[in-house]
Structures are given as structure tokens and as C-alpha cells.
mmCIF file of C-alpha atoms in Angstrom:
data_model
loop_
_atom_site.group_PDB
_atom_site.id
_atom_site.type_symbol
_atom_site.label_atom_id
_atom_site.label_comp_id
_atom_site.label_asym_id
_atom_site.label_seq_id
_atom_site.Cartn_x
_atom_site.Cartn_y
_atom_site.Cartn_z
ATOM 1 C CA MET A 23 -0.213 0.055 0.034
ATOM 2 C CA LYS A 24 1.194 3.797 -0.827
ATOM 3 C CA THR A 25 -0.402 5.881 1.552
ATOM 4 C CA GLY A 26 -0.392 9.174 2.855
ATOM 5 C CA SER A 27 -1.191 10.360 6.550
ATOM 6 C CA VAL A 28 -3.076 7.800 8.870
ATOM 7 C CA ASN A 29 -6.903 9.044 9.414
ATOM 8 C CA ASN A 30 -7.432 10.389 12.878
ATOM 9 C CA SER A 31 -10.148 12.385 12.088
ATOM 10 C CA ASN A 32 -13.417 12.357 14.171
ATOM 11 C CA SER A 33 -15.609 13.446 11.370
ATOM 12 C CA SER A 34 -17.399 11.526 9.117
ATOM 13 C CA ILE A 35 -18.743 11.113 5.872
ATOM 14 C CA MET A 36 -22.122 10.768 7.662
ATOM 15 C CA ASP A 37 -21.806 14.341 8.861
ATOM 16 C CA MET A 38 -21.852 15.309 5.163
ATOM 17 C CA PHE A 39 -25.312 13.789 4.081
ATOM 18 C CA GLU A 40 -26.622 15.961 6.977
ATOM 19 C CA GLN A 41 -26.169 18.909 5.687
ATOM 20 C CA GLY A 42 -28.813 18.675 3.377
ATOM 21 C CA LYS A 43 -26.908 19.249 -0.123
ATOM 22 C CA VAL A 44 -26.867 16.403 -3.219
ATOM 23 C CA LEU A 45 -23.712 14.622 -2.499
ATOM 24 C CA LYS A 46 -21.944 14.043 -6.106
ATOM 25 C CA ILE A 47 -19.619 11.251 -5.723
ATOM 26 C CA CYS A 48 -16.995 9.376 -8.333
ATOM 27 C CA ALA A 49 -17.646 5.503 -8.593
ATOM 28 C CA PRO A 50 -15.592 2.697 -8.364
ATOM 29 C CA MET A 51 -14.247 2.088 -12.066
ATOM 30 C CA VAL A 52 -11.685 -1.030 -12.717
ATOM 31 C CA ARG A 53 -8.180 0.936 -13.546
ATOM 32 C CA TYR A 54 -9.916 4.247 -14.243
ATOM 33 C CA SER A 55 -10.889 5.736 -10.076
ATOM 34 C CA LYS A 56 -7.039 5.596 -9.016
ATOM 35 C CA LEU A 57 -5.258 8.173 -7.071
ATOM 36 C CA ALA A 58 -4.602 10.402 -10.386
ATOM 37 C CA PHE A 59 -8.175 10.340 -11.474
ATOM 38 C CA ARG A 60 -9.520 10.668 -7.933
ATOM 39 C CA SER A 61 -7.037 13.780 -7.727
ATOM 40 C CA LEU A 62 -8.415 15.414 -10.848
ATOM 41 C CA VAL A 63 -12.341 15.234 -9.952
ATOM 42 C CA ARG A 64 -11.613 16.640 -6.456
ATOM 43 C CA LYS A 65 -10.586 20.031 -8.232
ATOM 44 C CA TYR A 66 -14.113 20.232 -9.577
ATOM 45 C CA ASN A 67 -16.748 19.462 -6.917
ATOM 46 C CA CYS A 68 -16.655 15.971 -6.300
ATOM 47 C CA ASP A 69 -17.350 14.810 -2.903
ATOM 48 C CA ILE A 70 -16.658 11.644 -1.943
ATOM 49 C CA CYS A 71 -14.464 9.287 -4.490
ATOM 50 C CA PHE A 72 -14.361 5.404 -4.397
ATOM 51 C CA THR A 73 -11.347 3.305 -5.145
ATOM 52 C CA PRO A 74 -11.722 0.443 -7.988
ATOM 53 C CA MET A 75 -13.350 -2.770 -6.726
ATOM 54 C CA ILE A 76 -10.551 -4.638 -4.990
ATOM 55 C CA VAL A 77 -10.819 -8.581 -3.775
ATOM 56 C CA ALA A 78 -10.194 -8.475 -0.780
ATOM 57 C CA THR A 79 -8.728 -11.861 -0.569
ATOM 58 C CA ASP A 80 -5.940 -11.323 -3.011
ATOM 59 C CA PHE A 81 -5.671 -7.546 -0.757
ATOM 60 C CA LEU A 82 -4.596 -9.744 2.358
ATOM 61 C CA ARG A 83 -2.778 -12.498 0.629
ATOM 62 C CA SER A 84 -0.378 -10.073 -1.674
ATOM 63 C CA VAL A 85 1.661 -7.416 -0.759
ATOM 64 C CA LYS A 86 2.123 -6.937 -4.749
ATOM 65 C CA ALA A 87 -1.776 -6.694 -5.082
ATOM 66 C CA ARG A 88 -2.011 -4.319 -2.066
ATOM 67 C CA ASP A 89 0.949 -1.995 -3.665
ATOM 68 C CA SER A 90 -0.915 -1.641 -6.956
ATOM 69 C CA GLU A 91 -4.412 -1.564 -5.931
ATOM 70 C CA PHE A 92 -4.457 0.661 -3.042
ATOM 71 C CA THR A 93 -2.370 3.738 -3.332
ATOM 72 C CA THR A 94 -3.715 7.319 -1.476
ATOM 73 C CA ASN A 95 -2.052 10.322 -0.250
ATOM 74 C CA GLU A 96 -3.198 13.147 2.082
ATOM 75 C CA ARG A 97 -5.416 15.029 -0.013
ATOM 76 C CA ASP A 98 -7.224 12.270 -1.086
ATOM 77 C CA ARG A 99 -10.266 12.410 1.091
ATOM 78 C CA PRO A 100 -12.934 11.758 1.818
ATOM 79 C CA LEU A 101 -11.984 8.031 0.367
ATOM 80 C CA ILE A 102 -14.270 4.561 0.579
ATOM 81 C CA VAL A 103 -12.525 1.768 -0.577
ATOM 82 C CA GLN A 104 -14.546 -0.957 -2.314
ATOM 83 C CA PHE A 105 -14.084 -4.548 -2.341
ATOM 84 C CA ALA A 106 -15.260 -7.670 -3.853
ATOM 85 C CA ALA A 107 -15.410 -10.269 -1.004
ATOM 86 C CA HIS A 108 -18.223 -13.331 -0.202
ATOM 87 C CA ASP A 109 -16.515 -14.143 3.509
ATOM 88 C CA ALA A 110 -17.512 -11.754 5.968
ATOM 89 C CA GLN A 111 -14.083 -12.021 8.369
ATOM 90 C CA THR A 112 -12.256 -11.680 4.827
ATOM 91 C CA LEU A 113 -14.231 -8.111 4.492
ATOM 92 C CA ALA A 114 -13.702 -7.345 8.148
ATOM 93 C CA ASP A 115 -9.904 -8.046 7.637
ATOM 94 C CA ALA A 116 -9.468 -6.216 4.877
ATOM 95 C CA ALA A 117 -11.762 -3.125 6.175
ATOM 96 C CA CYS A 118 -9.350 -3.306 9.486
ATOM 97 C CA VAL A 119 -5.856 -2.828 6.689
ATOM 98 C CA VAL A 120 -6.970 0.200 5.388
ATOM 99 C CA ALA A 121 -9.325 2.013 7.747
ATOM 100 C CA PRO A 122 -6.053 3.981 8.845
ATOM 101 C CA PHE A 123 -5.978 5.491 5.174
ATOM 102 C CA SER A 124 -9.581 5.934 4.171
ATOM 103 C CA ASP A 125 -13.092 6.975 5.227
ATOM 104 C CA GLY A 126 -14.959 4.120 4.631
ATOM 105 C CA VAL A 127 -15.122 0.379 2.644
ATOM 106 C CA ASP A 128 -17.799 -0.840 0.526
ATOM 107 C CA LEU A 129 -19.164 -4.157 0.094
ATOM 108 C CA ASN A 130 -19.537 -4.602 -4.038
ATOM 109 C CA CYS A 131 -23.445 -6.308 -4.472
ATOM 110 C CA GLY A 132 -23.656 -4.711 -8.180
ATOM 111 C CA CYS A 133 -20.956 -5.889 -10.320
ATOM 112 C CA PRO A 134 -22.506 -8.054 -13.344
ATOM 113 C CA GLN A 135 -19.412 -9.430 -15.506
ATOM 114 C CA ARG A 136 -19.241 -13.288 -15.049
ATOM 115 C CA TRP A 137 -16.011 -13.502 -13.511
ATOM 116 C CA ALA A 138 -17.082 -11.789 -10.543
ATOM 117 C CA MET A 139 -20.234 -13.679 -10.301
ATOM 118 C CA SER A 140 -19.356 -17.057 -10.623
ATOM 119 C CA SER A 141 -16.418 -16.008 -8.091
ATOM 120 C CA GLY A 142 -19.477 -15.235 -5.890
ATOM 121 C CA TYR A 143 -18.937 -11.381 -5.882
ATOM 122 C CA GLY A 144 -20.811 -8.864 -7.245
ATOM 123 C CA ALA A 145 -24.344 -8.736 -8.057
ATOM 124 C CA CYS A 146 -24.935 -12.623 -7.160
ATOM 125 C CA LEU A 147 -24.666 -10.809 -3.576
ATOM 126 C CA ILE A 148 -27.926 -9.257 -3.704
ATOM 127 C CA ASN A 149 -29.331 -12.573 -3.607
ATOM 128 C CA LYS A 150 -27.891 -13.516 -0.093
ATOM 129 C CA PRO A 151 -29.242 -10.917 2.219
ATOM 130 C CA GLU A 152 -28.108 -13.018 5.319
ATOM 131 C CA LEU A 153 -24.586 -13.109 4.125
ATOM 132 C CA VAL A 154 -24.528 -9.492 3.444
ATOM 133 C CA LYS A 155 -26.254 -8.227 6.574
ATOM 134 C CA ASP A 156 -23.538 -10.652 8.254
ATOM 135 C CA MET A 157 -20.344 -8.806 6.150
ATOM 136 C CA VAL A 158 -21.730 -5.380 7.643
ATOM 137 C CA ARG A 159 -22.242 -6.345 10.774
ATOM 138 C CA HIS A 160 -18.465 -7.736 10.622
ATOM 139 C CA VAL A 161 -17.224 -4.248 9.525
ATOM 140 C CA ARG A 162 -18.755 -2.387 12.041
ATOM 141 C CA ASN A 163 -17.989 -4.715 14.849
ATOM 142 C CA GLN A 164 -14.041 -5.037 13.894
ATOM 143 C CA VAL A 165 -13.532 -1.616 13.071
ATOM 144 C CA ASP A 166 -12.598 0.526 15.634
ATOM 145 C CA ASN A 167 -13.293 3.922 14.590
ATOM 146 C CA PRO A 168 -16.957 4.959 15.346
ATOM 147 C CA ASN A 169 -17.314 7.131 12.413
ATOM 148 C CA TYR A 170 -16.006 4.624 9.986
ATOM 149 C CA THR A 171 -18.540 3.800 7.441
ATOM 150 C CA ALA A 172 -20.007 0.331 6.000
ATOM 151 C CA SER A 173 -21.849 1.097 2.961
ATOM 152 C CA ILE A 174 -22.977 -1.485 -0.044
ATOM 153 C CA LYS A 175 -23.323 -0.728 -4.038
ATOM 154 C CA ILE A 176 -26.236 -3.027 -5.479
ATOM 155 C CA ARG A 177 -27.905 -3.437 -8.331
ATOM 156 C CA ILE A 178 -31.669 -4.206 -8.374
ATOM 157 C CA HIS A 179 -34.074 -7.508 -8.965
ATOM 158 C CA LYS A 180 -36.636 -7.707 -11.144
ATOM 159 C CA ASP A 181 -38.797 -8.398 -8.130
ATOM 160 C CA LEU A 182 -38.476 -4.802 -6.127
ATOM 161 C CA ARG A 183 -39.812 -6.678 -2.849
ATOM 162 C CA ARG A 184 -36.651 -8.679 -2.820
ATOM 163 C CA THR A 185 -34.097 -5.444 -3.463
ATOM 164 C CA VAL A 186 -36.422 -3.842 -0.430
ATOM 165 C CA ASP A 187 -35.488 -6.509 1.930
ATOM 166 C CA LEU A 188 -32.147 -6.813 0.921
ATOM 167 C CA CYS A 189 -31.758 -2.787 2.240
ATOM 168 C CA GLN A 190 -33.928 -3.592 5.301
ATOM 169 C CA LYS A 191 -31.615 -6.316 6.131
ATOM 170 C CA ALA A 192 -28.489 -4.450 5.651
ATOM 171 C CA GLU A 193 -29.688 -1.342 7.587
ATOM 172 C CA SER A 194 -30.868 -3.685 10.030
ATOM 173 C CA ALA A 195 -26.855 -4.906 10.530
ATOM 174 C CA GLY A 196 -25.943 -1.169 10.703
ATOM 175 C CA VAL A 197 -25.059 -0.599 7.242
ATOM 176 C CA SER A 198 -24.058 3.181 6.815
ATOM 177 C CA TRP A 199 -25.491 4.060 3.351
ATOM 178 C CA ILE A 200 -26.916 2.232 0.336
ATOM 179 C CA THR A 201 -25.587 3.306 -3.501
ATOM 180 C CA VAL A 202 -28.798 1.649 -6.164
ATOM 181 C CA HIS A 203 -27.610 1.392 -9.465
ATOM 182 C CA GLY A 204 -30.959 1.770 -10.961
ATOM 183 C CA ARG A 205 -30.454 -1.354 -13.599
ATOM 184 C CA THR A 206 -30.769 -5.374 -13.297
ATOM 185 C CA ALA A 207 -27.865 -7.299 -13.100
ATOM 186 C CA GLU A 208 -28.624 -8.163 -16.530
ATOM 187 C CA GLU A 209 -29.575 -5.097 -18.310
ATOM 188 C CA ARG A 210 -26.443 -3.132 -19.401
ATOM 189 C CA HIS A 211 -27.722 0.314 -21.450
ATOM 190 C CA GLN A 212 -31.599 0.208 -20.604
ATOM 191 C CA PRO A 213 -33.219 2.961 -18.974
ATOM 192 C CA VAL A 214 -32.727 3.529 -15.397
ATOM 193 C CA HIS A 215 -35.263 2.235 -13.284
ATOM 194 C CA TYR A 216 -35.689 5.906 -11.242
ATOM 195 C CA ASP A 217 -39.052 4.551 -9.658
ATOM 196 C CA ALA A 218 -36.926 1.395 -8.429
ATOM 197 C CA ILE A 219 -34.237 3.757 -6.427
ATOM 198 C CA LYS A 220 -37.576 6.172 -4.871
ATOM 199 C CA THR A 221 -39.335 3.076 -3.744
ATOM 200 C CA ILE A 222 -35.673 1.865 -1.825
ATOM 201 C CA LYS A 223 -35.373 5.004 -0.602
ATOM 202 C CA ASP A 224 -39.030 5.464 0.722
ATOM 203 C CA SER A 225 -38.261 1.964 2.268
ATOM 204 C CA VAL A 226 -35.217 2.610 4.458
ATOM 205 C CA SER A 227 -33.978 5.596 6.883
ATOM 206 C CA VAL A 228 -30.260 5.325 6.084
ATOM 207 C CA PRO A 229 -29.182 7.953 2.779
ATOM 208 C CA VAL A 230 -29.157 6.456 -0.550
ATOM 209 C CA ILE A 231 -27.318 6.986 -3.510
ATOM 210 C CA ALA A 232 -28.627 6.838 -6.885
ATOM 211 C CA ASN A 233 -26.242 5.409 -9.994
ATOM 212 C CA GLY A 234 -26.876 5.443 -13.876
ATOM 213 C CA ASP A 235 -26.741 7.820 -16.449
ATOM 214 C CA ILE A 236 -25.393 11.022 -14.624
ATOM 215 C CA LYS A 237 -23.835 12.707 -17.681
ATOM 216 C CA TYR A 238 -24.326 16.202 -16.545
ATOM 217 C CA LEU A 239 -24.950 18.675 -13.628
ATOM 218 C CA ARG A 240 -28.654 18.607 -14.489
ATOM 219 C CA ASP A 241 -29.114 15.086 -13.957
ATOM 220 C CA VAL A 242 -27.847 15.308 -10.322
ATOM 221 C CA GLU A 243 -30.657 17.376 -10.018
ATOM 222 C CA SER A 244 -33.453 15.838 -11.735
ATOM 223 C CA THR A 245 -32.296 12.353 -10.299
ATOM 224 C CA HIS A 246 -32.867 13.837 -7.054
ATOM 225 C CA GLN A 247 -36.004 15.400 -7.857
ATOM 226 C CA LEU A 248 -37.637 12.222 -9.020
ATOM 227 C CA THR A 249 -35.840 9.925 -6.477
ATOM 228 C CA GLY A 250 -35.463 11.960 -3.269
ATOM 229 C CA VAL A 251 -32.140 10.433 -2.612
ATOM 230 C CA ASP A 252 -29.230 12.129 -0.640
ATOM 231 C CA GLY A 253 -26.840 11.699 -3.471
ATOM 232 C CA VAL A 254 -25.441 10.533 -7.137
ATOM 233 C CA MET A 255 -22.693 8.767 -8.069
ATOM 234 C CA ALA A 256 -21.394 8.872 -12.099
ATOM 235 C CA ALA A 257 -18.837 6.718 -13.721
ATOM 236 C CA ARG A 258 -19.070 6.863 -17.393
ATOM 237 C CA GLY A 259 -20.168 11.014 -17.230
ATOM 238 C CA LEU A 260 -16.913 11.640 -15.049
ATOM 239 C CA LEU A 261 -14.840 9.670 -17.584
ATOM 240 C CA ALA A 262 -16.210 11.744 -20.468
ATOM 241 C CA ASN A 263 -15.807 14.725 -18.659
ATOM 242 C CA PRO A 264 -14.175 15.346 -15.106
ATOM 243 C CA ALA A 265 -15.195 18.727 -14.778
ATOM 244 C CA MET A 266 -18.926 17.862 -14.934
ATOM 245 C CA PHE A 267 -19.881 18.232 -11.283
ATOM 246 C CA ALA A 268 -18.843 21.735 -11.468
ATOM 247 C CA GLY A 269 -20.957 22.127 -14.503
ATOM 248 C CA TYR A 270 -19.200 21.938 -17.532
ATOM 249 C CA GLU A 271 -20.690 20.465 -20.247
ATOM 250 C CA ASP A 272 -17.708 19.216 -21.599
ATOM 251 C CA THR A 273 -14.338 18.790 -20.532
ATOM 252 C CA PRO A 274 -12.568 22.431 -20.053
ATOM 253 C CA LEU A 275 -9.173 23.166 -21.187
ATOM 254 C CA GLN A 276 -8.142 23.779 -17.810
ATOM 255 C CA CYS A 277 -8.810 20.380 -16.759
ATOM 256 C CA ILE A 278 -7.411 18.793 -19.308
ATOM 257 C CA TRP A 279 -4.061 20.543 -18.635
ATOM 258 C CA ASP A 280 -4.901 19.965 -14.596
ATOM 259 C CA TRP A 281 -4.836 15.989 -15.878
ATOM 260 C CA VAL A 282 -1.584 16.187 -17.589
ATOM 261 C CA ASP A 283 0.226 18.337 -14.493
ATOM 262 C CA ILE A 284 -1.089 15.565 -12.025
ATOM 263 C CA SER A 285 -0.347 12.824 -14.577
ATOM 264 C CA VAL A 286 3.147 13.568 -14.859
ATOM 265 C CA GLU A 287 3.419 14.530 -10.743
ATOM 266 C CA GLN A 288 2.261 11.179 -9.836
ATOM 267 C CA GLY A 289 3.853 9.358 -12.773
ATOM 268 C CA THR A 290 0.803 8.102 -13.914
ATOM 269 C CA PRO A 291 1.313 5.031 -16.281
ATOM 270 C CA PHE A 292 1.208 5.802 -20.304
ATOM 271 C CA THR A 293 -1.761 4.108 -21.230
ATOM 272 C CA CYS A 294 -3.872 4.958 -18.068
ATOM 273 C CA PHE A 295 -2.679 8.876 -18.929
ATOM 274 C CA HIS A 296 -3.794 8.523 -22.703
ATOM 275 C CA HIS A 297 -6.954 6.582 -22.205
ATOM 276 C CA HIS A 298 -8.478 8.933 -20.046
ATOM 277 C CA LEU A 299 -7.340 11.807 -22.354
ATOM 278 C CA ILE A 300 -9.253 9.616 -24.851
ATOM 279 C CA TYR A 301 -12.248 9.834 -22.995
ATOM 280 C CA MET A 302 -12.256 13.341 -22.602
ATOM 281 C CA LEU A 303 -12.012 14.320 -25.989
ATOM 282 C CA GLU A 304 -14.402 12.291 -27.132
ATOM 283 C CA ARG A 305 -17.024 14.486 -27.538
ATOM 284 C CA VAL A 306 -15.067 17.560 -28.483
ATOM 285 C CA THR A 307 -12.839 15.808 -31.411
ATOM 286 C CA SER A 308 -13.621 14.975 -35.141
ATOM 287 C CA GLN A 309 -13.286 11.306 -36.037
ATOM 288 C CA PRO A 310 -10.046 12.091 -38.166
ATOM 289 C CA GLU A 311 -8.478 13.869 -34.811
ATOM 290 C CA ARG A 312 -9.256 11.122 -32.818
ATOM 291 C CA LYS A 313 -7.692 8.767 -34.725
ATOM 292 C CA VAL A 314 -4.482 10.985 -34.866
ATOM 293 C CA PHE A 315 -4.470 11.296 -31.008
ATOM 294 C CA ASN A 316 -5.616 7.572 -30.023
ATOM 295 C CA SER A 317 -2.428 6.339 -32.119
ATOM 296 C CA LEU A 318 -0.250 8.867 -30.101
ATOM 297 C CA SER A 319 2.514 6.560 -27.797
ATOM 298 C CA SER A 320 4.343 8.735 -25.522
ATOM 299 C CA THR A 321 3.540 11.040 -23.211
ATOM 300 C CA SER A 322 5.697 13.768 -24.701
ATOM 301 C CA SER A 323 3.587 13.254 -28.176
ATOM 302 C CA VAL A 324 0.214 13.753 -26.377
ATOM 303 C CA ILE A 325 1.387 17.223 -24.555
ATOM 304 C CA GLU A 326 2.948 17.955 -28.329
ATOM 305 C CA TYR A 327 -0.142 17.514 -29.853
ATOM 306 C CA LEU A 328 -2.003 18.832 -27.287
ATOM 307 C CA GLN A 329 -0.033 22.518 -26.975
ATOM 308 C CA ASN A 330 -0.567 22.505 -30.806
ATOM 309 C CA THR A 331 -4.078 21.361 -31.395
ATOM 310 C CA TYR A 332 -5.576 23.256 -28.356
ATOM 311 C CA GLY A 333 -3.066 25.910 -26.812
ATOM 312 C CA THR A 334 -2.575 26.057 -23.066
ATOM 313 C CA VAL A 335 -4.820 27.613 -20.736
ATOM 314 C CA GLN A 336 -2.299 30.734 -20.659
ATOM 315 C CA ASP A 337 -3.034 31.113 -24.342
ATOM 316 C CA ILE A 338 -6.640 31.606 -23.865
ATOM 317 C CA GLU A 339 -6.314 33.884 -21.020
ATOM 318 C CA THR A 340 -3.959 36.136 -22.845
#
């Protein structure tokens, strides 16, 4: 693990929910919601960030896994570490390892990928409410910081009564909040079931976060109006525009250069650095431009291309 300072804070993410504003959250994204990207979205009104999903057993077993999967620093807060687990003690042990360097852990109960489901992780857990309840309780009982949160991120069932039952069981075990991706495990790009999210919000007293199809700042407010949720979580919308939560329609030039600066400072591997820029520029570039940009193969060639094509922020200001 590569970490900054230890968390000695008496404050809790739960205090943020008390303030009454709709929280804006960066989703856990495999390969993408790492420290550099979290550092970027925090500059643009993102309230809470998640790490990518980490398999708890690998994390506990391997120093190499810990070093590659969990990197943070003292400015990377509030931070939620998301784990894939199917055993209560394993999740609690992993939570105890990261607790000094984060504000909470989240149990992934929503990943629909085949490898996760076949290993007993992710969305298959929505069909095991007693196990989820046990896992939440173990984290609650074994992390000695009372402000440390234990949350879950779920998908919905076709029969919504089962989802409500799952959420109420998790609440009874002390879950801090629940993020609901408003699709079933089988659905990919179908419309989000906002009515289902609202039903869940109305069925529990803990905060509920809505996830799915948040692409612009206006979607935050419309989702809140439709569902009454306490926060929204974005994934692809933030990849396309990391400044989305600050109200920008498309990625501003300042944000692109912020990403370059952060990546160079933190030593972000080229593939990750380049992929994020491909996402950020997708909506504002033509097909021929994308073809040229996507073929670039070094950080220096990318920086040169950006300077020649868009100029620097200073150029715009003068």
C-alpha cells in the first residue's frame, strides 16, 4: 500500500449527509478511479471518491496486490475503498487494513461481470441478504473507529420486494448508506429504473445514493427530484468530463491540463494517462482528430499534440 497520512479525524462522511445537499460521488471504476483521476475530479466539486473494486482475498494475501491496488495520499479524502468479498471475516480484515487511510469501505453487490458472479462476488450477493447482513455487521464490529462507514453498492431485482428486503436487512446490520444502480444484473444500457430507486429510498432511513446515466450536472438535480436520494454517483459521465460536477457541459481545457500536470506529478502509466484523455476529448473532437490522437504512443507526443491543437490555458487567458 502506498498511503499518505493516517486518518485521525473525528468527522465522518455521515456528517456530510446531514448538511442537506445532494452529494456528488465518483464511482468505483476498474482501472480508472485510481489516485490520479480522483485527484482530478476532486478539483471539480466531487464530494466523495471510490477506489476501483479490489478483491479482498488477493489484497490480504499479497503485498504486491496491496501496492498496486491501493494508493492514496493525505489530500485524497473523503475516500471509500470498495471490496469484492463473499466472506464476512475476509471483508472485515481488509477493512481493518485500509481503515487508517480511508473513511469507509463499500461492499460490491452490483458487478454483473461473469468472472465476479461465478466467484461469488458482485451482483450475485443481492440474492444472499443474510450474508450481506453478516458482512456489514463484521465490519461494523471490528473496525474500531466509530465514524468509519460500511456501505453497499447494489443492483436491483426484477421483483423489487427482494431488493427492499435486502436493503432493510443491511440497515438492521448497521449499513451506513446504500448506493443503488437502477438496473438489474442483466441490464446494461437500458433506461435506469428511477421508480425502483425511489421505492428503496422510501423503504429505509439510511442515506441512499443513485447510480446510472449521470452525464451532466443537471442530471444530478433531476435524479434527486425523481427519487429523493441523498446523493448521486457517476462513472462514464465523469470519464467523459471530469469537470461535470462543476457544471461544465464538456471537458474544459483547464481540466485537460490539470490531468496532464497530475499525471506527470504522480507518474501515471502512459496507457492510463492516454485512455483518460481519449475519453475526455471524445465529445469535442472529430473522427480524423481522434484517429491521430489515439495513435500517439508517448506522454511527450501527447503533450505536444495538445499544445499544438488546443494551446495552453495561458494562451486562452492572454
